[in-house]
Coordinates of C-alpha atoms in Angstrom, one line a residue:
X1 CA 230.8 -62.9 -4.9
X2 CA 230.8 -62.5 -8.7
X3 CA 228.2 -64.0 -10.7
X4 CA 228.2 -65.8 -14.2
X5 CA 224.8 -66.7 -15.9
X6 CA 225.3 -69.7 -18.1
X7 CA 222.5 -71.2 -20.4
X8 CA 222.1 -74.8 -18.8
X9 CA 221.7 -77.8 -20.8
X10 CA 220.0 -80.7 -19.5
X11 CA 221.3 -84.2 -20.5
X12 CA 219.6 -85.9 -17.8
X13 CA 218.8 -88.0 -21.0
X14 CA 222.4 -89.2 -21.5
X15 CA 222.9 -89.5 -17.5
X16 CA 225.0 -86.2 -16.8
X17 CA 224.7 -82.4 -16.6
X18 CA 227.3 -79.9 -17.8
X19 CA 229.1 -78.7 -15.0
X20 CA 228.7 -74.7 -14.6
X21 CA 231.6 -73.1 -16.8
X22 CA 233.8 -71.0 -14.3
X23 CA 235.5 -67.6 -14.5
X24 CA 238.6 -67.9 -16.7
X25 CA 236.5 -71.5 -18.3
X26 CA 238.7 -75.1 -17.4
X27 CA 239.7 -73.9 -13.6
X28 CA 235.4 -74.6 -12.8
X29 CA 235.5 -77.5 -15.2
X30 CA 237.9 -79.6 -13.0
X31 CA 236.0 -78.4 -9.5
X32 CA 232.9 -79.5 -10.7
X33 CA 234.5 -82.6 -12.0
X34 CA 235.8 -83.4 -8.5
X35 CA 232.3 -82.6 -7.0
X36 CA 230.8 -84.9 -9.7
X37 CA 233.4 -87.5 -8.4
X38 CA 232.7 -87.1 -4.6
X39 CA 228.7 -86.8 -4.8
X40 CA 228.6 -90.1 -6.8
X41 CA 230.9 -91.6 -4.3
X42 CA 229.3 -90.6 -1.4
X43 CA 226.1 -91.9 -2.9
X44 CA 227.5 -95.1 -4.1
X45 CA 229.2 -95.5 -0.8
X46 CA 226.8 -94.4 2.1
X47 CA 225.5 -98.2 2.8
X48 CA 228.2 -100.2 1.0
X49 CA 231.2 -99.2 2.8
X50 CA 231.3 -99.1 6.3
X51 CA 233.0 -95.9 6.3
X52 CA 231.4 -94.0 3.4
X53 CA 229.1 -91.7 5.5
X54 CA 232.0 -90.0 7.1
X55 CA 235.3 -90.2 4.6
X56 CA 233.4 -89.0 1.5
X57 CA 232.3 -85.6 3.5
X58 CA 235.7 -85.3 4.5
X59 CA 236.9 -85.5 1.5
X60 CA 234.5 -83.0 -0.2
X61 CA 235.4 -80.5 2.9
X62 CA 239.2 -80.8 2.1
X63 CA 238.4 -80.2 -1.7
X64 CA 236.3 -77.4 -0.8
X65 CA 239.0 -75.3 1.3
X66 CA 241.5 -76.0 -1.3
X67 CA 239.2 -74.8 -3.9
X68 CA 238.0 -71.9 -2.0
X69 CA 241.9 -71.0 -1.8
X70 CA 242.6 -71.8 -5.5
X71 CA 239.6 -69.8 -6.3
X72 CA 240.2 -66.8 -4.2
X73 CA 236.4 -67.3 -3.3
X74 CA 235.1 -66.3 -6.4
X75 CA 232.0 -68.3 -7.2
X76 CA 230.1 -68.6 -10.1
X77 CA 226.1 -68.7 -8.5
X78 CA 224.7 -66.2 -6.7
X79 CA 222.8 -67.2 -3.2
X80 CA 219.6 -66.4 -3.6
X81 CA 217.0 -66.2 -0.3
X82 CA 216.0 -70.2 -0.9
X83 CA 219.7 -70.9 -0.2
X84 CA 219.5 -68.6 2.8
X85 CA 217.0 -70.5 4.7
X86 CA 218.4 -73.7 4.2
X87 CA 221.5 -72.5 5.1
X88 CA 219.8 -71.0 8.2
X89 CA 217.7 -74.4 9.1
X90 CA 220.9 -76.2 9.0
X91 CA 223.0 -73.9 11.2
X92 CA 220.5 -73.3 13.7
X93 CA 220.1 -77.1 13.8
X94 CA 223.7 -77.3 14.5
X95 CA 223.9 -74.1 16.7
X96 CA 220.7 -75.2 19.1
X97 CA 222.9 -78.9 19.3
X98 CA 226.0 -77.1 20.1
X99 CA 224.8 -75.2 22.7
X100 CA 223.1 -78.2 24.5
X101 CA 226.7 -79.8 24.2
X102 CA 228.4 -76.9 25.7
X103 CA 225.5 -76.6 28.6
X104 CA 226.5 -80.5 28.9
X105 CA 230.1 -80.6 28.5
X106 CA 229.1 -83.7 27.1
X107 CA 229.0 -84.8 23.2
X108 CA 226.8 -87.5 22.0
X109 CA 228.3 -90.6 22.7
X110 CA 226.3 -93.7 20.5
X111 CA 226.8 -97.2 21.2
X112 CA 228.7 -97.5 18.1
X113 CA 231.5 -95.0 18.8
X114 CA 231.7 -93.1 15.3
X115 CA 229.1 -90.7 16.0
X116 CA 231.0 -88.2 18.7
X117 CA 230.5 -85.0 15.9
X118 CA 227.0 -85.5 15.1
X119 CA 226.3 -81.3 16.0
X120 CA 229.3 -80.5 13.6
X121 CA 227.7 -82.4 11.0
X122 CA 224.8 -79.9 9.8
X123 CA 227.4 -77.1 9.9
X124 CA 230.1 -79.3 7.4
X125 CA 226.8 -79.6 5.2
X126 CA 226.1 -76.0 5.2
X127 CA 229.5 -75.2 4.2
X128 CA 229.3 -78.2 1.0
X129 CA 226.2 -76.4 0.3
X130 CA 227.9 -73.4 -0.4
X131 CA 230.7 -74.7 -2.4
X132 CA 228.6 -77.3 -4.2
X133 CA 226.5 -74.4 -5.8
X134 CA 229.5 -72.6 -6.9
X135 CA 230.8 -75.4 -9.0
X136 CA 227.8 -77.7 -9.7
X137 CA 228.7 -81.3 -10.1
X138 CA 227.0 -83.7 -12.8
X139 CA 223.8 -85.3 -12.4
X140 CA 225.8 -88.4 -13.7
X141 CA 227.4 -88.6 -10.1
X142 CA 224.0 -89.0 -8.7
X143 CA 222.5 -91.4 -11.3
X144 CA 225.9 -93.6 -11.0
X145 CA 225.7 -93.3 -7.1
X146 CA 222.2 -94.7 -7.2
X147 CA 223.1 -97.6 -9.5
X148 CA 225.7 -98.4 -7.1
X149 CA 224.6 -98.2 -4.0
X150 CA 220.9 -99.9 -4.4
X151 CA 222.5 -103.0 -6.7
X152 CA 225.5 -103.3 -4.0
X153 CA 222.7 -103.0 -1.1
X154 CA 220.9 -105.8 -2.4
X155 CA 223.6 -107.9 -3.4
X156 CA 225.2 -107.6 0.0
X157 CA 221.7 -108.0 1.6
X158 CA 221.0 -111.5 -0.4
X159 CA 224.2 -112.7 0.1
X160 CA 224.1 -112.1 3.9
X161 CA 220.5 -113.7 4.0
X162 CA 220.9 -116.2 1.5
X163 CA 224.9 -117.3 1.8
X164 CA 226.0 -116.8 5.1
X165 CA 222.3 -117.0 7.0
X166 CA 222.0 -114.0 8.8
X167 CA 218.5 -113.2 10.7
X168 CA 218.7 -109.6 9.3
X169 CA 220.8 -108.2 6.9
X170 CA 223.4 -105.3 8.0
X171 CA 226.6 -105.4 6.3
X172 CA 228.3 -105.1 9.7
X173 CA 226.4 -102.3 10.6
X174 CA 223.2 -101.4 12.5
X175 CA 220.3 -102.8 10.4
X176 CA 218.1 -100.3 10.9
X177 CA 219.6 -97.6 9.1
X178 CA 221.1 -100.2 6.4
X179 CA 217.7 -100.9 5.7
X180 CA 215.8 -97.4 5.9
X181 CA 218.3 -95.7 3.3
X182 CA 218.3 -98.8 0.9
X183 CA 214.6 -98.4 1.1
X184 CA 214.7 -94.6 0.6
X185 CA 217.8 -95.1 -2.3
X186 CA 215.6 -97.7 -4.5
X187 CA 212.7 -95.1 -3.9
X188 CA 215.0 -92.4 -5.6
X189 CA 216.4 -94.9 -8.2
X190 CA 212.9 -95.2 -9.6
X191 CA 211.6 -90.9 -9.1
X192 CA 214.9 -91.1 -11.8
X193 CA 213.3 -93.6 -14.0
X194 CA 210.0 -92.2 -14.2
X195 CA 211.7 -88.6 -14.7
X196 CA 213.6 -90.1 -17.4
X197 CA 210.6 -92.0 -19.3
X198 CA 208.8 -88.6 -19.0
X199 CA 211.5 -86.8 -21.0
X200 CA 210.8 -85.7 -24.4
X201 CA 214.3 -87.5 -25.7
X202 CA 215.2 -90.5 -24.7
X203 CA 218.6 -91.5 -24.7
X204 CA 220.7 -94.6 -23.0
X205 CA 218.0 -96.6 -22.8
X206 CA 220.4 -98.7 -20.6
X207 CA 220.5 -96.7 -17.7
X208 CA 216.7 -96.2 -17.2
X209 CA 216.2 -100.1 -17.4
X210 CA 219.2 -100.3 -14.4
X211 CA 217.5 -98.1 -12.2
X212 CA 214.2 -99.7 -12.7
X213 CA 216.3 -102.9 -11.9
X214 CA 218.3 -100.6 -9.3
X215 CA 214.6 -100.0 -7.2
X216 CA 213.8 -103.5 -7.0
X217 CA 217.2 -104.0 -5.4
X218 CA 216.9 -101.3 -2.7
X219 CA 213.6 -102.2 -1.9
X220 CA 214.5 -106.2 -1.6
X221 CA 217.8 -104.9 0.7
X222 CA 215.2 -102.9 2.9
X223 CA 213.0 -106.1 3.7
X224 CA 215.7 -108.4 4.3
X225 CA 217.2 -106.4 6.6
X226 CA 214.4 -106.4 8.6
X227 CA 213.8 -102.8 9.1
X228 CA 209.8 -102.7 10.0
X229 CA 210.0 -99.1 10.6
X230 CA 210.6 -98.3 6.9
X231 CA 208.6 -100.6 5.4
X232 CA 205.6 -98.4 7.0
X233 CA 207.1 -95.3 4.6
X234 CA 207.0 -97.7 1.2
X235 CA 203.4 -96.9 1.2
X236 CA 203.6 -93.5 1.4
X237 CA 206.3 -93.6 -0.7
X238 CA 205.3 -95.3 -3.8
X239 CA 201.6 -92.7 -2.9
X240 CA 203.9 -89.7 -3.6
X241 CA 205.5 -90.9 -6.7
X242 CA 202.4 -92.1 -8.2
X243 CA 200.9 -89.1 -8.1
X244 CA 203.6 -87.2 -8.7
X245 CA 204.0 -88.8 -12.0
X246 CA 200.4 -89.7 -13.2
X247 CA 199.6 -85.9 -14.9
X248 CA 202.8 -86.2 -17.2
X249 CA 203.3 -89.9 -18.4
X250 CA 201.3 -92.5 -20.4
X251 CA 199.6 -94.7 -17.9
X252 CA 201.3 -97.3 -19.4
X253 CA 204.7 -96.0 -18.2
X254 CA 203.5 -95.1 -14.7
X255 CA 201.5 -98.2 -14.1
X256 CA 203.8 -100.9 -15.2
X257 CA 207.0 -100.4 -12.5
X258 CA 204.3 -100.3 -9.7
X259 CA 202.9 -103.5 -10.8
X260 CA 206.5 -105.2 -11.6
X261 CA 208.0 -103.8 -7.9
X262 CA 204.5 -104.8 -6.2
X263 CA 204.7 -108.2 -7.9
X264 CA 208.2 -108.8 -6.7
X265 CA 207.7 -106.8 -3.0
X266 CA 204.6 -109.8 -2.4
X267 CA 206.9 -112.3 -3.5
X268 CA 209.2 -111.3 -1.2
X269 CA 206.7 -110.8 1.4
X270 CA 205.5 -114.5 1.0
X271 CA 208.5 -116.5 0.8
X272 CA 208.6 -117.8 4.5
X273 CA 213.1 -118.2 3.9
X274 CA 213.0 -114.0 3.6
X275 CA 211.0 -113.9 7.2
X276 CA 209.3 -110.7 6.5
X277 CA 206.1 -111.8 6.7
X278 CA 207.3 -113.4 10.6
X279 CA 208.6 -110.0 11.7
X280 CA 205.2 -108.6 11.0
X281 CA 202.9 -110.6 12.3
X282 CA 205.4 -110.6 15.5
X283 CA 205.6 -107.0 15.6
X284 CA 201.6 -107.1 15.5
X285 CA 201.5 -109.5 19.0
X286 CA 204.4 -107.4 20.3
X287 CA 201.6 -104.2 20.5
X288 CA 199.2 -106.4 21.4
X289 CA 201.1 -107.7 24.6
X290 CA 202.3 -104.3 25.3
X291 CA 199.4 -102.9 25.6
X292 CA 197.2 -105.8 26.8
X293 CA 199.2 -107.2 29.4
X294 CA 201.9 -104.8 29.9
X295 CA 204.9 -107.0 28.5
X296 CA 208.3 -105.0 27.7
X297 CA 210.4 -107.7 27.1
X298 CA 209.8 -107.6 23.1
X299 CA 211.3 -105.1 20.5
X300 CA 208.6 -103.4 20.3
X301 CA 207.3 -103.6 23.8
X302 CA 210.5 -101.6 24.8
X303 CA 210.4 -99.2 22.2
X304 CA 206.5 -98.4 23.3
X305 CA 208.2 -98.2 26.3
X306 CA 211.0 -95.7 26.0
X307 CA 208.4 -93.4 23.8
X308 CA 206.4 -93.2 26.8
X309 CA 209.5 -92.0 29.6
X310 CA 210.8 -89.8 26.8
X311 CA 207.7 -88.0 26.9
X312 CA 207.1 -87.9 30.6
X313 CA 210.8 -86.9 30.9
X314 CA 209.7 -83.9 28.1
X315 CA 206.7 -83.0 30.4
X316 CA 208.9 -82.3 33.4
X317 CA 211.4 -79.9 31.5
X318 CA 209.7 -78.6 28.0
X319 CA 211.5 -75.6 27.5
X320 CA 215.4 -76.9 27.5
X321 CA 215.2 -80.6 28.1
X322 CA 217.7 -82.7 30.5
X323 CA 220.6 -82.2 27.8
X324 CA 223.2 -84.8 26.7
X325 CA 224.4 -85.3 30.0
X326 CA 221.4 -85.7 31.8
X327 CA 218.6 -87.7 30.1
X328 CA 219.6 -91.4 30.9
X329 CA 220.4 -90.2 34.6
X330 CA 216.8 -89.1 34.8
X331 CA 215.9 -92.0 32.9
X332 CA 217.4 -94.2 35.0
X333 CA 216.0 -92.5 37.8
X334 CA 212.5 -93.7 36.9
X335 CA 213.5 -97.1 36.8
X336 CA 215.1 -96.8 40.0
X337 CA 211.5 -96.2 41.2
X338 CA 209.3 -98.6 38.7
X339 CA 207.9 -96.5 36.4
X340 CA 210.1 -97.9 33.5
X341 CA 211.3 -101.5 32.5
X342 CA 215.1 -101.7 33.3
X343 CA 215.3 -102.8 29.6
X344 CA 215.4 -99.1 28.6
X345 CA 218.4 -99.0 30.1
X346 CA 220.5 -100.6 27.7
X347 CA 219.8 -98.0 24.8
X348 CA 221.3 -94.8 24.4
X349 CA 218.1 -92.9 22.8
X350 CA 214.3 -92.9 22.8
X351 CA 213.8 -94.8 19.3
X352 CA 212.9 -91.5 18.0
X353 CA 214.1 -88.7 16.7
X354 CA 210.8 -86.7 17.6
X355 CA 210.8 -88.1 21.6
X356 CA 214.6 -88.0 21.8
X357 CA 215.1 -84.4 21.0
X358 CA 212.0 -83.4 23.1
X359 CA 213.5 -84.8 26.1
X360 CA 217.1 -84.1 25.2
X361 CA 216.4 -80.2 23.8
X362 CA 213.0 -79.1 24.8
X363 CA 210.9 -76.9 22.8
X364 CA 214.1 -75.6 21.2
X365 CA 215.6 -78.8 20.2
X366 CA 211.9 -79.7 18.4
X367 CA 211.7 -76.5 16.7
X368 CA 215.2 -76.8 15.0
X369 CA 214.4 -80.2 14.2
X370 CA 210.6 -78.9 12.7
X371 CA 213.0 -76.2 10.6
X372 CA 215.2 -79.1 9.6
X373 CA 212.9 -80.8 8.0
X374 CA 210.3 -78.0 7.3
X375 CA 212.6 -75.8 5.2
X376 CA 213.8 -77.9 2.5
X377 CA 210.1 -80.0 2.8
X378 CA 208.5 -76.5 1.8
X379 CA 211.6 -75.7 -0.8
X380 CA 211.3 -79.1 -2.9
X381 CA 207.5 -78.5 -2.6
X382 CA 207.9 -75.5 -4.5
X383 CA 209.9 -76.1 -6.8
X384 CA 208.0 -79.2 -8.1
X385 CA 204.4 -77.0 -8.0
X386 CA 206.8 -74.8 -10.6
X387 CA 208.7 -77.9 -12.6
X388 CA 208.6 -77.7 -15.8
X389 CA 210.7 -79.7 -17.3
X390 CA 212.0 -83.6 -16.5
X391 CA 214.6 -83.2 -14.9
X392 CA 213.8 -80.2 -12.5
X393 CA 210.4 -82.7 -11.4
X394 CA 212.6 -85.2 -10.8
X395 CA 215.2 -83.4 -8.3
X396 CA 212.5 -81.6 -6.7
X397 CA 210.1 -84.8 -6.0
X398 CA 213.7 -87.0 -5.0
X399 CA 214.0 -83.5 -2.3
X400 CA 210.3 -84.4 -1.1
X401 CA 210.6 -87.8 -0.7
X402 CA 213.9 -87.6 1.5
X403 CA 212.8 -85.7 3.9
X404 CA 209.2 -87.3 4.2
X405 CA 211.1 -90.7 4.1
X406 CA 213.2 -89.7 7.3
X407 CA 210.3 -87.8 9.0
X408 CA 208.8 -91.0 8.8
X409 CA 212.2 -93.3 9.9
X410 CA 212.0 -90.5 12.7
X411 CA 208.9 -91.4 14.3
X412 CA 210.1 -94.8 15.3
X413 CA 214.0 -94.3 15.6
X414 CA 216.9 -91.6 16.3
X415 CA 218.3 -91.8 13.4
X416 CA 219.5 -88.6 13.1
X417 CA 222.0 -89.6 16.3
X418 CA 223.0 -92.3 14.0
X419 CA 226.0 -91.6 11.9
X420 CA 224.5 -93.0 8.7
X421 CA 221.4 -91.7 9.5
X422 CA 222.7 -88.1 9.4
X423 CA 224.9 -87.8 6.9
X424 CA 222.6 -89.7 4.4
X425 CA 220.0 -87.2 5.7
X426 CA 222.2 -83.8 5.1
X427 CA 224.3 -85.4 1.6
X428 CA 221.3 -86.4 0.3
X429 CA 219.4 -83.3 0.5
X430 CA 222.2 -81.2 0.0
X431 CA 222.9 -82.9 -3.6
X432 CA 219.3 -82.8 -4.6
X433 CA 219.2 -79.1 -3.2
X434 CA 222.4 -78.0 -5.5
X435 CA 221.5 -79.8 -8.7
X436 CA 218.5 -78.5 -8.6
X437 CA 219.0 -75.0 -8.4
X438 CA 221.5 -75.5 -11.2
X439 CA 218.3 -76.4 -13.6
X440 CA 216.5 -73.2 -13.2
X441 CA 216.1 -71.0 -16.1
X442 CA 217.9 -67.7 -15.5
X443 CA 216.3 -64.6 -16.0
X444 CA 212.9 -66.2 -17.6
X445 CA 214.3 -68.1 -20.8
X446 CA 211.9 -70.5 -22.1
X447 CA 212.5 -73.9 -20.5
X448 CA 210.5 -75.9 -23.1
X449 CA 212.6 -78.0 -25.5
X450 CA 214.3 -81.3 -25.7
X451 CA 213.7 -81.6 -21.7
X452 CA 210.1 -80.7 -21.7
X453 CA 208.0 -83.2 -19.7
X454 CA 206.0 -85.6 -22.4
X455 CA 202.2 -85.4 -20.8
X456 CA 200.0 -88.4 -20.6
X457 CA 197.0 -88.7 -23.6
X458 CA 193.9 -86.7 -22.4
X459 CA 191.6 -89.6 -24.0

């Protein structure tokens, strides 16, 4: 693998990156073009077109091998150990999933039917991984893929709610994870205006006004669609980016987009048309009766529910788990005999990505789920300690809060056997991963200058 150190220059300013020069100079130009191409449309696309999740990766894996061909394999960044343990979290994911499957002779099947290759997925993302870092795309694909996806989220979102009078907004897909990535996209559209008010230039003043306007969107999608379980991240959330920000802007700057997306989340809150506030003070008597009187025959009675055979199912067989092929048979079994509601019958996981893989993979499943999101959890965390510049904060707190975002989605759904679910989860943290090991400063050249985080007054 040859290697070719190139000074980067950060335009986060303008909206874009320049795209690694390549051995023999335009040959890397165009790859990284077309990754700048497919990383802003698999962004832009995840939520708004049905289809998104699964023919952008596609896409990027046929543009890969042909590149890889074209190429002859040369690639112009070295792999370092960083890349090696993602790498390795994602294939032992993948591997500890495939094995189940073989064991099984049974793939996941989800009620929706696109999700038959979930344990392929982690594997396709290792591979874009790989060919992402050899020919870096722009960071304009990811500030345009924001835009797009958070205003189109809440445009469809108001318009399903407002025009046509749905109860939760989905655009014709599962609500839940419609509503849990639009949350976790407006959350990212605003880390990238506060990283780009904390730059030391400040160019296109248009585009950090958008993505302020971009957050309100994603976060207005997320509560008309319902989606409880991710409103109990915003929270944590807005916590992290808070503090995240508070030692390297004005207050002024930090303060005022908290109190303009509070202002509006309330509003939203309040309005009785939007029925947020209804869904939460239902969910509230749902736990209540659960746990009072034992009723199952609410949303959340039946997700309490399911949590609690998934982990009696986990007790029986800790090591290994039932396996695909096994878990609603022994599920089912139990509520052959009482100690289940037949509700639980009519789901095809546990509600939780935690519970599910437990009962589904044992000890083995939960430990290749803890190195899933451990790994790049640790990686982000260390490269935001070490940020020191704008742009390289803002990558490695967007890495933080996707994973923390779906560890949190996790506790109260499988999202990670959702389609969507997964391959937001793996793009999304593969495309933070790759841009921002294209910001670091080789061999210890002095990263202060025009990118150079502005720090808040000390009086």
């Amino acid at each position: 693998m040859n290697l070719i150190v190139t000074r980067h220059d950060d335009r986060f300013l303008r909206g874009a990156t320049r795209p690694s020069a390549s051995l023999g100079g335009s040959p890397g130009g165009v790859w990284s073009a077309i990754n700048t191409f497919l990383v802003g449309g698999f962004v832009a696309l995840l939520i708004v077109w049905y289809w998104g999740f699964a023919v952008l990766p596609l896409a990027a894996l046929l543009a890969a091998s042909v590149g890889f061909l074209a190429t002859l394999g040369r690639c112009q960044a070295r792999l370092d150990r960083e890349d090696g343990l993602l790498l390795l979290a994602l294939l032992v994911f993948a591997g500890v999933w495939l094995v189940d499957v073989l064991r099984s002779g049974v793939w996941p099947q989800p009620l929706g039917g696109d999700g038959r290759w979930l344990p392929l997925w982690p594997a396709l993302a290792a591979g874009l991984l790989v060919w992402l870092r050899c020919h870096t795309p722009s960071a304009r694909g990811w500030l345009l893929g924001l835009l797009t996806a958070t205003l189109g989220a809440g445009a469809i979102a108001c318009y399903e709610r407002g025009w046509i009078g749905l109860a939760r907004a989905d655009n014709s897909m599962n609500a839940i994870p419609f509503g849990n990535l639009a949350l976790l996209l407006g959350a990212l559209s605003l880390i990238a205006m506060l990283g780009r008010l904390g730059s030391s230039r400040r160019r296109a003043r248009w585009l950090t006004v958008m993505l302020g306007v971009a957050a309100c969107s994603g976060f207005v999608a997320s509560l008309l669609s319902g989606t409880r379980g991710g409103w109990v991240a915003l929270p944590l959330l807005f916590w992290l980016i808070y503090r995240s920000f508070k030692p390297f802007l004005p207050m002024r700057h930090v303060r005022g987009p908290f109190i303009i997306l509070g202002t509006l989340l309330i509003l939203v809150v309040c309005l009785p048309q939007t029925g947020v506030a209804a869904r939460l003070v239902l969910a509230v008597d749902d736990v209540q009766r659960y746990y009072m009187a034992g009723e199952t025959a609410t949303s959340l009675g039946l997700r309490l529910e399911m949590w609690r055979g998934g982990l009696a199912l986990f007790a029986d067989r800790p090591v290994t788990g039932w396996g695909e092929d096994r878990l609603e048979a022994a599920r089912d079994a139990r509520i052959v005999t009482g100690e289940l509601d037949r509700g639980v019958s009519d789901y095809d996981q546990l509600q939780s990505d935690f519970i599910d893989t437990a009962a589904r993979r044992g000890m083995l499943g939960v430990l290749s789920l803890a190195g899933l999101y451990g790994v790049p959890l640790l990686l982000f965390s260390r490269h935001l300690r070490s940020a020191k510049r704008a742009w390289q904060r803002t990558l490695a707190l967007s890495g933080i809060v996707i994973v923390v975002a779906f560890i949190d989605f996790g506790l109260s759904q499988s999202l990670l056997r959702d389609s969507r679910g997964l391959a937001g989860y793996l793009g999304l943290c593969t495309i933070c991963w790759t841009l921002l090991k294209a910001q670091a400063a080789p061999f210890g050249v002095e990263s202060r200058g025009v990118d150079s985080v502005v720090r808040a007054p000390t009086s």
